[in-house]
mmCIF file of C-alpha atoms in Angstrom:
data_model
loop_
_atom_site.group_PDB
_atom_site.id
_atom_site.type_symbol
_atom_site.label_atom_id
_atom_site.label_comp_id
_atom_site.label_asym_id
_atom_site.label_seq_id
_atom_site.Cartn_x
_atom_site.Cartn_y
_atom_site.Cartn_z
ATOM 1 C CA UNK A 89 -4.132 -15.030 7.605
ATOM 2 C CA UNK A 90 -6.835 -13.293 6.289
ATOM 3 C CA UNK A 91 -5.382 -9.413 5.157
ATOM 4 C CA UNK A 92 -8.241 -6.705 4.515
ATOM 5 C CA UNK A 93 -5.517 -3.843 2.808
ATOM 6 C CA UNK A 94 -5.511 -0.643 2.364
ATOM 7 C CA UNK A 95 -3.363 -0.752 -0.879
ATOM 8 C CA UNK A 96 -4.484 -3.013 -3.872
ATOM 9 C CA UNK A 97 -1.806 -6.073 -4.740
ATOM 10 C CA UNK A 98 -0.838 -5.339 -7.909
ATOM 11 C CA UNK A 99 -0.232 -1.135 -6.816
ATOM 12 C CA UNK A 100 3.326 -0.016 -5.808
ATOM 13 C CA UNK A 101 5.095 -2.301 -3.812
ATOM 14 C CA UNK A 102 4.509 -1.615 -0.228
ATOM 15 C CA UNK A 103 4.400 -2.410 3.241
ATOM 16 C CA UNK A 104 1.141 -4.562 3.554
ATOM 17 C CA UNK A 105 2.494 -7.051 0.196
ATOM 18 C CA UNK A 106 5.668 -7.261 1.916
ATOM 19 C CA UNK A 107 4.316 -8.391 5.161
ATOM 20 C CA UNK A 108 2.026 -10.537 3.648
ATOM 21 C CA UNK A 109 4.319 -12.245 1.411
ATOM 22 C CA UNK A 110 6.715 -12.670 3.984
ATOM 23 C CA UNK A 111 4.115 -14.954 5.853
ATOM 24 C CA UNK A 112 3.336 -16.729 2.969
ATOM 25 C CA UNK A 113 6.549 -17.699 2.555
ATOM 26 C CA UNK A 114 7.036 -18.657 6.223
ATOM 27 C CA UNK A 115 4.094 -21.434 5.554
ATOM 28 C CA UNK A 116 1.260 -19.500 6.400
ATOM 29 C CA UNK A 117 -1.708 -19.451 3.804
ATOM 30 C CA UNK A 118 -2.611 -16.015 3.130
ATOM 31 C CA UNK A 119 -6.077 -14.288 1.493
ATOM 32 C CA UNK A 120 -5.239 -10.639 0.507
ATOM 33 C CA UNK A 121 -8.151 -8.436 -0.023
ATOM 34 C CA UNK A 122 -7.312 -5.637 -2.134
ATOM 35 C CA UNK A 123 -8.053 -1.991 -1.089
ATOM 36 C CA UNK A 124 -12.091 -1.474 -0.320
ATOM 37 C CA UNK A 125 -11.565 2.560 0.348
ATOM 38 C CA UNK A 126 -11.714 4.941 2.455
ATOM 39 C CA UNK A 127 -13.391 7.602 0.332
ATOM 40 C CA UNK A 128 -15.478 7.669 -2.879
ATOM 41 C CA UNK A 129 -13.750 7.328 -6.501
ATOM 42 C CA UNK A 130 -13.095 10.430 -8.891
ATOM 43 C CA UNK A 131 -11.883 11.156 -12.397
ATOM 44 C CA UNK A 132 -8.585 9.953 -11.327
ATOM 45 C CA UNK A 133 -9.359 6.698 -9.979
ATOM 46 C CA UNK A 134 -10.522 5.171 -13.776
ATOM 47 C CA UNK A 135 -7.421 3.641 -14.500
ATOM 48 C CA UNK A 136 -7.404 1.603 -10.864
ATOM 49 C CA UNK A 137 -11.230 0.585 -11.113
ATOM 50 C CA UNK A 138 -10.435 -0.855 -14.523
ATOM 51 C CA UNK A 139 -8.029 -2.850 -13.873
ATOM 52 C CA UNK A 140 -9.496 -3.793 -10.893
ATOM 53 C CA UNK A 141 -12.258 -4.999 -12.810
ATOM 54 C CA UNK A 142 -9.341 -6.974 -15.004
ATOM 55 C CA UNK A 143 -7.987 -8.512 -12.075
ATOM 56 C CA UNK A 144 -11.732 -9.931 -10.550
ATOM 57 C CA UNK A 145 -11.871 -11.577 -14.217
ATOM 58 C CA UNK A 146 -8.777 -13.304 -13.717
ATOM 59 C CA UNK A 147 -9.903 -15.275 -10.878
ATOM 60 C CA UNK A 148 -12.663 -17.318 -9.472
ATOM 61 C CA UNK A 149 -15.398 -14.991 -7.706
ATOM 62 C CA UNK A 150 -12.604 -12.804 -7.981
ATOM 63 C CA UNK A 151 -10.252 -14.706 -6.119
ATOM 64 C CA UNK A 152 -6.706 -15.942 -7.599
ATOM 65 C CA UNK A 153 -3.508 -17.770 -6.512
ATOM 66 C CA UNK A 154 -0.461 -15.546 -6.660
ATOM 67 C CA UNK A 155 2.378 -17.864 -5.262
ATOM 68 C CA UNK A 156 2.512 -20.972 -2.826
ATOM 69 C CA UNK A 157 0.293 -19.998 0.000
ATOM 70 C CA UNK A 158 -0.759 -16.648 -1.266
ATOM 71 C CA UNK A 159 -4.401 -16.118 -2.958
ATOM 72 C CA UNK A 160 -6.097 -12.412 -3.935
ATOM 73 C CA UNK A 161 -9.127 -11.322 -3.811
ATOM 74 C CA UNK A 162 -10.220 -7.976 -5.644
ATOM 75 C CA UNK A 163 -13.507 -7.515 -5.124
ATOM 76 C CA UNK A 164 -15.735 -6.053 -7.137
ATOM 77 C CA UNK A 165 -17.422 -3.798 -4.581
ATOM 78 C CA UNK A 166 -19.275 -0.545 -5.104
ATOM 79 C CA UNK A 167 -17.180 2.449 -4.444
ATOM 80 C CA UNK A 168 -19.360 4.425 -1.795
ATOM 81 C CA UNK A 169 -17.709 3.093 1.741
ATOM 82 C CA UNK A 170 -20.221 5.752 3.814
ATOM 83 C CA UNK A 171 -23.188 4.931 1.714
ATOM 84 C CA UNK A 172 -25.815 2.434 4.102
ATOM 85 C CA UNK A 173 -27.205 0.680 1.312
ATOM 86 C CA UNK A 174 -23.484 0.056 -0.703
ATOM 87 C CA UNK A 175 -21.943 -0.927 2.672
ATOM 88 C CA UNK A 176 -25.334 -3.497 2.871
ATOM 89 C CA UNK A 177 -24.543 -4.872 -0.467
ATOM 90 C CA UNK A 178 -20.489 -4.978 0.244
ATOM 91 C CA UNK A 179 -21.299 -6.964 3.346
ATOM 92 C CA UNK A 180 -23.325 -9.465 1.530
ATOM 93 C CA UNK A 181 -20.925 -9.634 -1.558
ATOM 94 C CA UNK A 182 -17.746 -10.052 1.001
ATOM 95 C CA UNK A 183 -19.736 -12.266 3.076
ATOM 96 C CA UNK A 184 -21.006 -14.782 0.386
ATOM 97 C CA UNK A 185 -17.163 -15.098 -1.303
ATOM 98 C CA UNK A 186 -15.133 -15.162 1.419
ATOM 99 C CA UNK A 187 -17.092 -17.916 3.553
ATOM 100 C CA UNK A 188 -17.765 -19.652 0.659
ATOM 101 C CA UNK A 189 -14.032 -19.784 -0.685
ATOM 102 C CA UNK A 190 -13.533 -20.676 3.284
ATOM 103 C CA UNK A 191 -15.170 -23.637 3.130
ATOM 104 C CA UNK A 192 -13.870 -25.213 0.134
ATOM 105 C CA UNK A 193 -9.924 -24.559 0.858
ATOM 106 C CA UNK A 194 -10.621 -25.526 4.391
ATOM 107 C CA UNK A 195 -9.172 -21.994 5.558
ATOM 108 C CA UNK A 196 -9.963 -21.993 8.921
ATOM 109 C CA UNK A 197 -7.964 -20.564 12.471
ATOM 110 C CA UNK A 198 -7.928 -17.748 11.070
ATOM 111 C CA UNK A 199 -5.810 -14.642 12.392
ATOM 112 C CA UNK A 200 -7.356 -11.308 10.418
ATOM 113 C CA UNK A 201 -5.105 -9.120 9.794
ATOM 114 C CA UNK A 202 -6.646 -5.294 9.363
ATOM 115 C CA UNK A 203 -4.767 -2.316 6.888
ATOM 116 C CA UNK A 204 -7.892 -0.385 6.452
ATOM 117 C CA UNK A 205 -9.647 1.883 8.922
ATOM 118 C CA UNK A 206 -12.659 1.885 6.534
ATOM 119 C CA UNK A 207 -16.992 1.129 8.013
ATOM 120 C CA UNK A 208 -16.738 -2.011 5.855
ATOM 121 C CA UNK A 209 -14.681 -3.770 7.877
ATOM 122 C CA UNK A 210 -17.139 -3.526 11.105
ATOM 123 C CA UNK A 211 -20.000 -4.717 8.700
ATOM 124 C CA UNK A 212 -17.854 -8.221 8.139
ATOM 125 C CA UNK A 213 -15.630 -8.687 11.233
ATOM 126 C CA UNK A 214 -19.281 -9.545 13.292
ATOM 127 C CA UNK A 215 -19.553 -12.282 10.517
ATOM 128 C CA UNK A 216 -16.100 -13.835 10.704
ATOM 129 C CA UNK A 217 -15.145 -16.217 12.694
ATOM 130 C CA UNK A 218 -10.663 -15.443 13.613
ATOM 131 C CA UNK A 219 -8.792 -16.117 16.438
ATOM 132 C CA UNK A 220 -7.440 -12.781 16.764
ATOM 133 C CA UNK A 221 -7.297 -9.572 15.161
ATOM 134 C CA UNK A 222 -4.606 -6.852 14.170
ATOM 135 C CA UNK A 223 -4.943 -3.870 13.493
ATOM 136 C CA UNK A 224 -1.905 -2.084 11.281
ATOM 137 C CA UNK A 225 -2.123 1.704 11.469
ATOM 138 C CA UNK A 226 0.717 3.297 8.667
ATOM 139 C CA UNK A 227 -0.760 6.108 8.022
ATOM 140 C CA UNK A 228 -2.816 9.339 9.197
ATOM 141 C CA UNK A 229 -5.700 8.281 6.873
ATOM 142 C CA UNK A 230 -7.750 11.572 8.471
ATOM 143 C CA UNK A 231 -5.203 13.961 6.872
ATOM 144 C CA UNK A 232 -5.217 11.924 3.252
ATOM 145 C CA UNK A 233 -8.452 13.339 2.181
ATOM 146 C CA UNK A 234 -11.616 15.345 3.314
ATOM 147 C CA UNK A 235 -13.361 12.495 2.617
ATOM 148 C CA UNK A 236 -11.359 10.145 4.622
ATOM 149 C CA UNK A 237 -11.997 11.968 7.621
ATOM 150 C CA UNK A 238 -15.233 10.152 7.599
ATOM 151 C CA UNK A 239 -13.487 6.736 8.954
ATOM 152 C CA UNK A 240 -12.210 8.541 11.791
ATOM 153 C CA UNK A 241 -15.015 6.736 14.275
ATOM 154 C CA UNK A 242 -15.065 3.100 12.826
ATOM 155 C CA UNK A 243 -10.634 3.447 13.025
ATOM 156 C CA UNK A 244 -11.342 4.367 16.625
ATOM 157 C CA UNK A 245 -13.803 1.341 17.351
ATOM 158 C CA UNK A 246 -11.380 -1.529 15.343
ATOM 159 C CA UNK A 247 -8.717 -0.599 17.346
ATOM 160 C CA UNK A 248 -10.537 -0.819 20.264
ATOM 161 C CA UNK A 249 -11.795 -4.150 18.762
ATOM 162 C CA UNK A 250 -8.510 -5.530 17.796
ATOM 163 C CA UNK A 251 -6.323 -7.982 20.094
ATOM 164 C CA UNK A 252 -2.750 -6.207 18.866
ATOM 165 C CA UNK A 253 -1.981 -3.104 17.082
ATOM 166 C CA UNK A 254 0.749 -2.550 15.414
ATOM 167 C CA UNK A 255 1.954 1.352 14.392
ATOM 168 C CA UNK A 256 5.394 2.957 11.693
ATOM 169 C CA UNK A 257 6.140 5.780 14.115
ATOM 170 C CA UNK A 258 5.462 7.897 17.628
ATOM 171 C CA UNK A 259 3.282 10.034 16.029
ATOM 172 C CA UNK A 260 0.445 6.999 15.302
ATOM 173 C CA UNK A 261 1.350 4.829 18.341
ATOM 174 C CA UNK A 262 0.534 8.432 20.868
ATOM 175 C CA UNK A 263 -2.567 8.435 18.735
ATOM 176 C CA UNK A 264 -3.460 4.482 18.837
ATOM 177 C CA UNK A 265 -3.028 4.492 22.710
ATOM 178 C CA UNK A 266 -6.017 6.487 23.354
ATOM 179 C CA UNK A 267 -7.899 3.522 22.225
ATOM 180 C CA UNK A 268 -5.950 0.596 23.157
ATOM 181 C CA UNK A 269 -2.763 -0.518 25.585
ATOM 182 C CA UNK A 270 -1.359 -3.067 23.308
ATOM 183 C CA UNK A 271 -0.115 -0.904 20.564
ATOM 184 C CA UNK A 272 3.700 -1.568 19.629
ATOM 185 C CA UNK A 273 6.101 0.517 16.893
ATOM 186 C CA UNK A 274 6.798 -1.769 14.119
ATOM 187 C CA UNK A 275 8.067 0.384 11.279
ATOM 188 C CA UNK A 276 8.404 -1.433 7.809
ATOM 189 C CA UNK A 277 11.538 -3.144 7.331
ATOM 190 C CA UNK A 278 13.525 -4.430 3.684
ATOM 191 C CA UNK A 279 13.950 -7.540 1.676
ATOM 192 C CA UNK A 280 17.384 -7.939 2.935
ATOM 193 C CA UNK A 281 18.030 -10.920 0.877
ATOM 194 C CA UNK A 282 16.681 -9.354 -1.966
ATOM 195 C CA UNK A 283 18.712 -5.908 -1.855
ATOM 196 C CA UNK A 284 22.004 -7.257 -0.263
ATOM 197 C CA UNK A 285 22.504 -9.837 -3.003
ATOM 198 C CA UNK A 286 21.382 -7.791 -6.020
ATOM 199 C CA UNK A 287 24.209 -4.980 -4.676
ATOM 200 C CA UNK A 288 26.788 -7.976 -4.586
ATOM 201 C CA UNK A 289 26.167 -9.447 -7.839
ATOM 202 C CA UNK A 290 27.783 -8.308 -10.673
ATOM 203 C CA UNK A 291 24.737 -6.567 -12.342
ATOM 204 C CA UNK A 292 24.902 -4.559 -15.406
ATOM 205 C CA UNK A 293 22.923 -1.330 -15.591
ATOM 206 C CA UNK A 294 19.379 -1.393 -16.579
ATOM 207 C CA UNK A 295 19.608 -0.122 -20.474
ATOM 208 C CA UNK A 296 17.244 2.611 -19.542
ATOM 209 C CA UNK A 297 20.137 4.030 -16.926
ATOM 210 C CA UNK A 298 22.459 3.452 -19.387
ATOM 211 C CA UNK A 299 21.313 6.098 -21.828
ATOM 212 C CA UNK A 300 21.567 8.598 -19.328
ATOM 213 C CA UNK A 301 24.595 10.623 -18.593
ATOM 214 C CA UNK A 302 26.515 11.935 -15.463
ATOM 215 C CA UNK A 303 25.577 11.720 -11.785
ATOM 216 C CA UNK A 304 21.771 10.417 -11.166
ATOM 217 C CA UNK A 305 19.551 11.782 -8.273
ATOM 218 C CA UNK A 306 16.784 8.824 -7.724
ATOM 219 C CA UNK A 307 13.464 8.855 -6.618
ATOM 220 C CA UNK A 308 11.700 4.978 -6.360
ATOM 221 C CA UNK A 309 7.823 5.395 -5.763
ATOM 222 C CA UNK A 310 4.650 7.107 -6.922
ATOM 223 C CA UNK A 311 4.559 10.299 -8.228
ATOM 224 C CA UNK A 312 1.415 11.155 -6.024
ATOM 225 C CA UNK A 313 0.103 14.205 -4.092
ATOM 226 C CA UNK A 314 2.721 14.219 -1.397
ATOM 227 C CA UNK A 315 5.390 14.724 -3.942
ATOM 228 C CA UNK A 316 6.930 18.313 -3.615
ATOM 229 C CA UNK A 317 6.959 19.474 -6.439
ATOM 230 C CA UNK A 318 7.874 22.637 -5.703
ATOM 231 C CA UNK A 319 10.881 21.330 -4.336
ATOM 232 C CA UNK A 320 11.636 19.623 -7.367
ATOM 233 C CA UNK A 321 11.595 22.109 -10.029
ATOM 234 C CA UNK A 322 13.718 24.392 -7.519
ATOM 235 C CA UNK A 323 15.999 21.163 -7.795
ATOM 236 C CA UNK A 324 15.938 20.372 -11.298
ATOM 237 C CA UNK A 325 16.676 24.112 -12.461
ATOM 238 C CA UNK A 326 19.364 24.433 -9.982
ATOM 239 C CA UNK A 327 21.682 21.311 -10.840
ATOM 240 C CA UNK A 328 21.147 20.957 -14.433
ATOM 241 C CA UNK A 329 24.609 19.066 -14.580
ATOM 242 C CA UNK A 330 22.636 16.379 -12.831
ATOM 243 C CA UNK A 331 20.264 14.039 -14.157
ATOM 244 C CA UNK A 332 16.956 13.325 -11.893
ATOM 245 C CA UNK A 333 15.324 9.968 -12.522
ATOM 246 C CA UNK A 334 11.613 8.564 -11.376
ATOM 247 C CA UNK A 335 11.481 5.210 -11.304
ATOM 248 C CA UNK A 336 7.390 4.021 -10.200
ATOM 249 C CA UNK A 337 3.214 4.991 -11.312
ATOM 250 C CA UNK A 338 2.161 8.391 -11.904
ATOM 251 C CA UNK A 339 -0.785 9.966 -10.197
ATOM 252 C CA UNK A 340 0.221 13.574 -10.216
ATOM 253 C CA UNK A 341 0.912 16.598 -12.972
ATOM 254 C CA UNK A 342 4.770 16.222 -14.175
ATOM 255 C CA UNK A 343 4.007 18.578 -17.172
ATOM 256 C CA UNK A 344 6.744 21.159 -15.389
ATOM 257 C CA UNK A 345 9.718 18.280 -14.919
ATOM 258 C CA UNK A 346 8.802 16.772 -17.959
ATOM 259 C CA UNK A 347 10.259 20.087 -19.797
ATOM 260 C CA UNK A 348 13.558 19.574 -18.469
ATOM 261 C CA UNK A 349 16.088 18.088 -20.782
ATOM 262 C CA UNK A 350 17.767 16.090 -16.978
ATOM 263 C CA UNK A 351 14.468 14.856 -16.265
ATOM 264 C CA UNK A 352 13.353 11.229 -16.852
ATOM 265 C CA UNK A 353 10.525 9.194 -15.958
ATOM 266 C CA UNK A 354 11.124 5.503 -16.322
ATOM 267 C CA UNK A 355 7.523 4.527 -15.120
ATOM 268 C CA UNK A 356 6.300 1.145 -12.947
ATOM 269 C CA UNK A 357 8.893 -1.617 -12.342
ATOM 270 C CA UNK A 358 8.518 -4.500 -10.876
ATOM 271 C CA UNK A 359 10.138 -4.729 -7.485
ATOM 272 C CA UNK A 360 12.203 -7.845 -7.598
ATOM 273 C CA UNK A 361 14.595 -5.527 -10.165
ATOM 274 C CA UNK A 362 14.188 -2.258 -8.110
ATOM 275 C CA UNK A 363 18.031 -2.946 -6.527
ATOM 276 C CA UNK A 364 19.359 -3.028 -10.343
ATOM 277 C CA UNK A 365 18.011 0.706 -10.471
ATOM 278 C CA UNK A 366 19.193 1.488 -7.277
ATOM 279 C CA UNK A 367 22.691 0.461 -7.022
ATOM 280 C CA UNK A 368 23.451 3.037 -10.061
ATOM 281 C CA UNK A 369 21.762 5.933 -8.103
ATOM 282 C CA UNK A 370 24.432 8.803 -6.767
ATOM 283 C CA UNK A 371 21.797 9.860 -4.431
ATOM 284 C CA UNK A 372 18.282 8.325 -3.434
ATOM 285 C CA UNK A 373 15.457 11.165 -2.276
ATOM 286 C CA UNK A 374 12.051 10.952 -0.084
ATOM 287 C CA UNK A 375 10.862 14.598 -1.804
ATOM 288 C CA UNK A 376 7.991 14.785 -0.156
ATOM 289 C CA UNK A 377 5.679 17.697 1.037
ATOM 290 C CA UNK A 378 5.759 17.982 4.887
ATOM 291 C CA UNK A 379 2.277 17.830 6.198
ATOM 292 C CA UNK A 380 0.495 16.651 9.019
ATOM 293 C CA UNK A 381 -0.183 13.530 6.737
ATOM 294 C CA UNK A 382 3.767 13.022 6.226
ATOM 295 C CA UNK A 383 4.514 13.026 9.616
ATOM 296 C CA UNK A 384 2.843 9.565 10.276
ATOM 297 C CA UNK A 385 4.454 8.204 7.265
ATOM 298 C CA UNK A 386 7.326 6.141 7.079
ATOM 299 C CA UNK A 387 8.352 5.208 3.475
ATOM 300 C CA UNK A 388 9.698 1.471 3.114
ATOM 301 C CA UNK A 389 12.087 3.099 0.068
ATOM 302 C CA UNK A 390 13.740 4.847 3.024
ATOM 303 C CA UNK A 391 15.789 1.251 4.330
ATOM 304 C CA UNK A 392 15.714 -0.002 0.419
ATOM 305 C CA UNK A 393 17.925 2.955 -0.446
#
């Protein structure tokens, strides 16, 4: 299975790792192509880019094994997905490692498995040589960004292109049928295994949780632009007897909850412990703004709480 994401491996855990890992496991051998973009960088991409760059270094031609069956790619691809001439030298970049790295592991019958709605991936699919193609629409990537608006036309032509298409909610699959008549609901499920037997076993509290006093309102995830912030303060300032803990990446101002005495921010974990945090939770929230974005989002933290 050959997965072209729309999230980068080593980001928040999220639906298209899950998925992926979940095949891997099942026997499958798995390439996962980390996030190519949907719009151009800014200020507040650095920290991504660079490790980004890290990650290419730790791997062949920027390609690495993570577990039995499952291999990354981050490519080191410039950061302009409407540009001609950056697309042209994507396309030959993509092109040259991934049929290359075909060859030698004998990858081959290969089912290609699309996250991303970005022009990229018509300049490669042409190229490759799968036995199907899925498309996996989680998200209204037109409302994300002004510049994402941009992949509106080449979404509309891979799903037209793709063999199966899978959608999280009603709100993508009304959209998704314009284009095709095999699109199907398939909302993210959980690591049952995973959550079930970390709530059974006799786990102590994660040291951080255990400095922290009385009743604990939880929020697993990133602290990005679809956070309500709003909401929060009003929150924070009217149950100060409760303690409000964020648990995940950063990518958003917390200068205002970060005054609060009941305010913590525990930062990135990884998600194998995740249950340990969330079996001392009193209450698990989804703050988030409601937009025309939000509507097509369904938020795997939803079925882990």
């Amino acid at each position: 299975i050959l997965c072209i994401s729309s999230v980068d491996w080593d980001f928040n855990w999220q639906i298209p790792q899950s998925v992926m890992s979940s095949f891997a496991k099942n026997g499958n051998r798995v390439l996962y192509v980390d996030n190519l973009g949907v719009r151009a960088p800014t200020i507040k991409d650095f920290g991504r880019l660079k490790k980004r760059i890290l990650n290419w270094r730790r791997g062949i031609s920027g390609i690495r094994q993570e577990a039995d069956n499952l291999f990354i790619y981050s490519p080191l691809a410039l950061p302009f997905p409407y540009s001609r001439i950056a697309r042209f030298i994507n396309r030959q970049i993509l092109l040259y490692t991934l049929q290359k790295w075909f060859k030698i592991t004998n990858f081959n019958n290969i089912i290609l498995w699309v996250c991303l709605p970005s022009p990229i991936v018509l300049d490669i699919i042409d190229y490759l040589d799968f036995r199907a193609m899925i498309y996996y629409c989680r998200a209204d990537f037109f409302s994300s960004s002004p510049s994402a608006k941009k992949a509106q036309k080449s979404e509309e032509k891979i799903i037209k292109k793709s063999d199966l298409v899978f959608v999280n909610c009603r709100n993508i699959f009304e959209y998704c049928r314009r284009f095709s008549n095999n699109v199907h609901i398939f909302p993210p499920g959980v690591d049952f295994g995973l959550f079930s037997r970390k709530n059974k076993e006799a786990t102590s509290r994660p040291a951080e949780l255990g400095k922290i006093k009385g009743r604990i309102v939880g929020y697993m995830g990133s602290i990005h632009q679809w956070v309500d912030m709003d909401l929060l303060l009003s929150l924070v300032k009217q149950n100060q007897d409760l303690s409000f803990v964020f648990i995940g990446p950063v990518h958003a101002s917390i200068s205002l909850l970060a005054k609060f005495p009941n305010v913590y921010f525990l930062g990135q974990k990884d998600h194998s412990v995740l249950p340990n945090y969330i079996k001392y939770l009193d209450v698990g929230i989804i703050p988030y703004l409601r937009n025309d974005y939000t509507k097509g989002v369904y938020p795997a933290k939803l079925n882990e709480y």
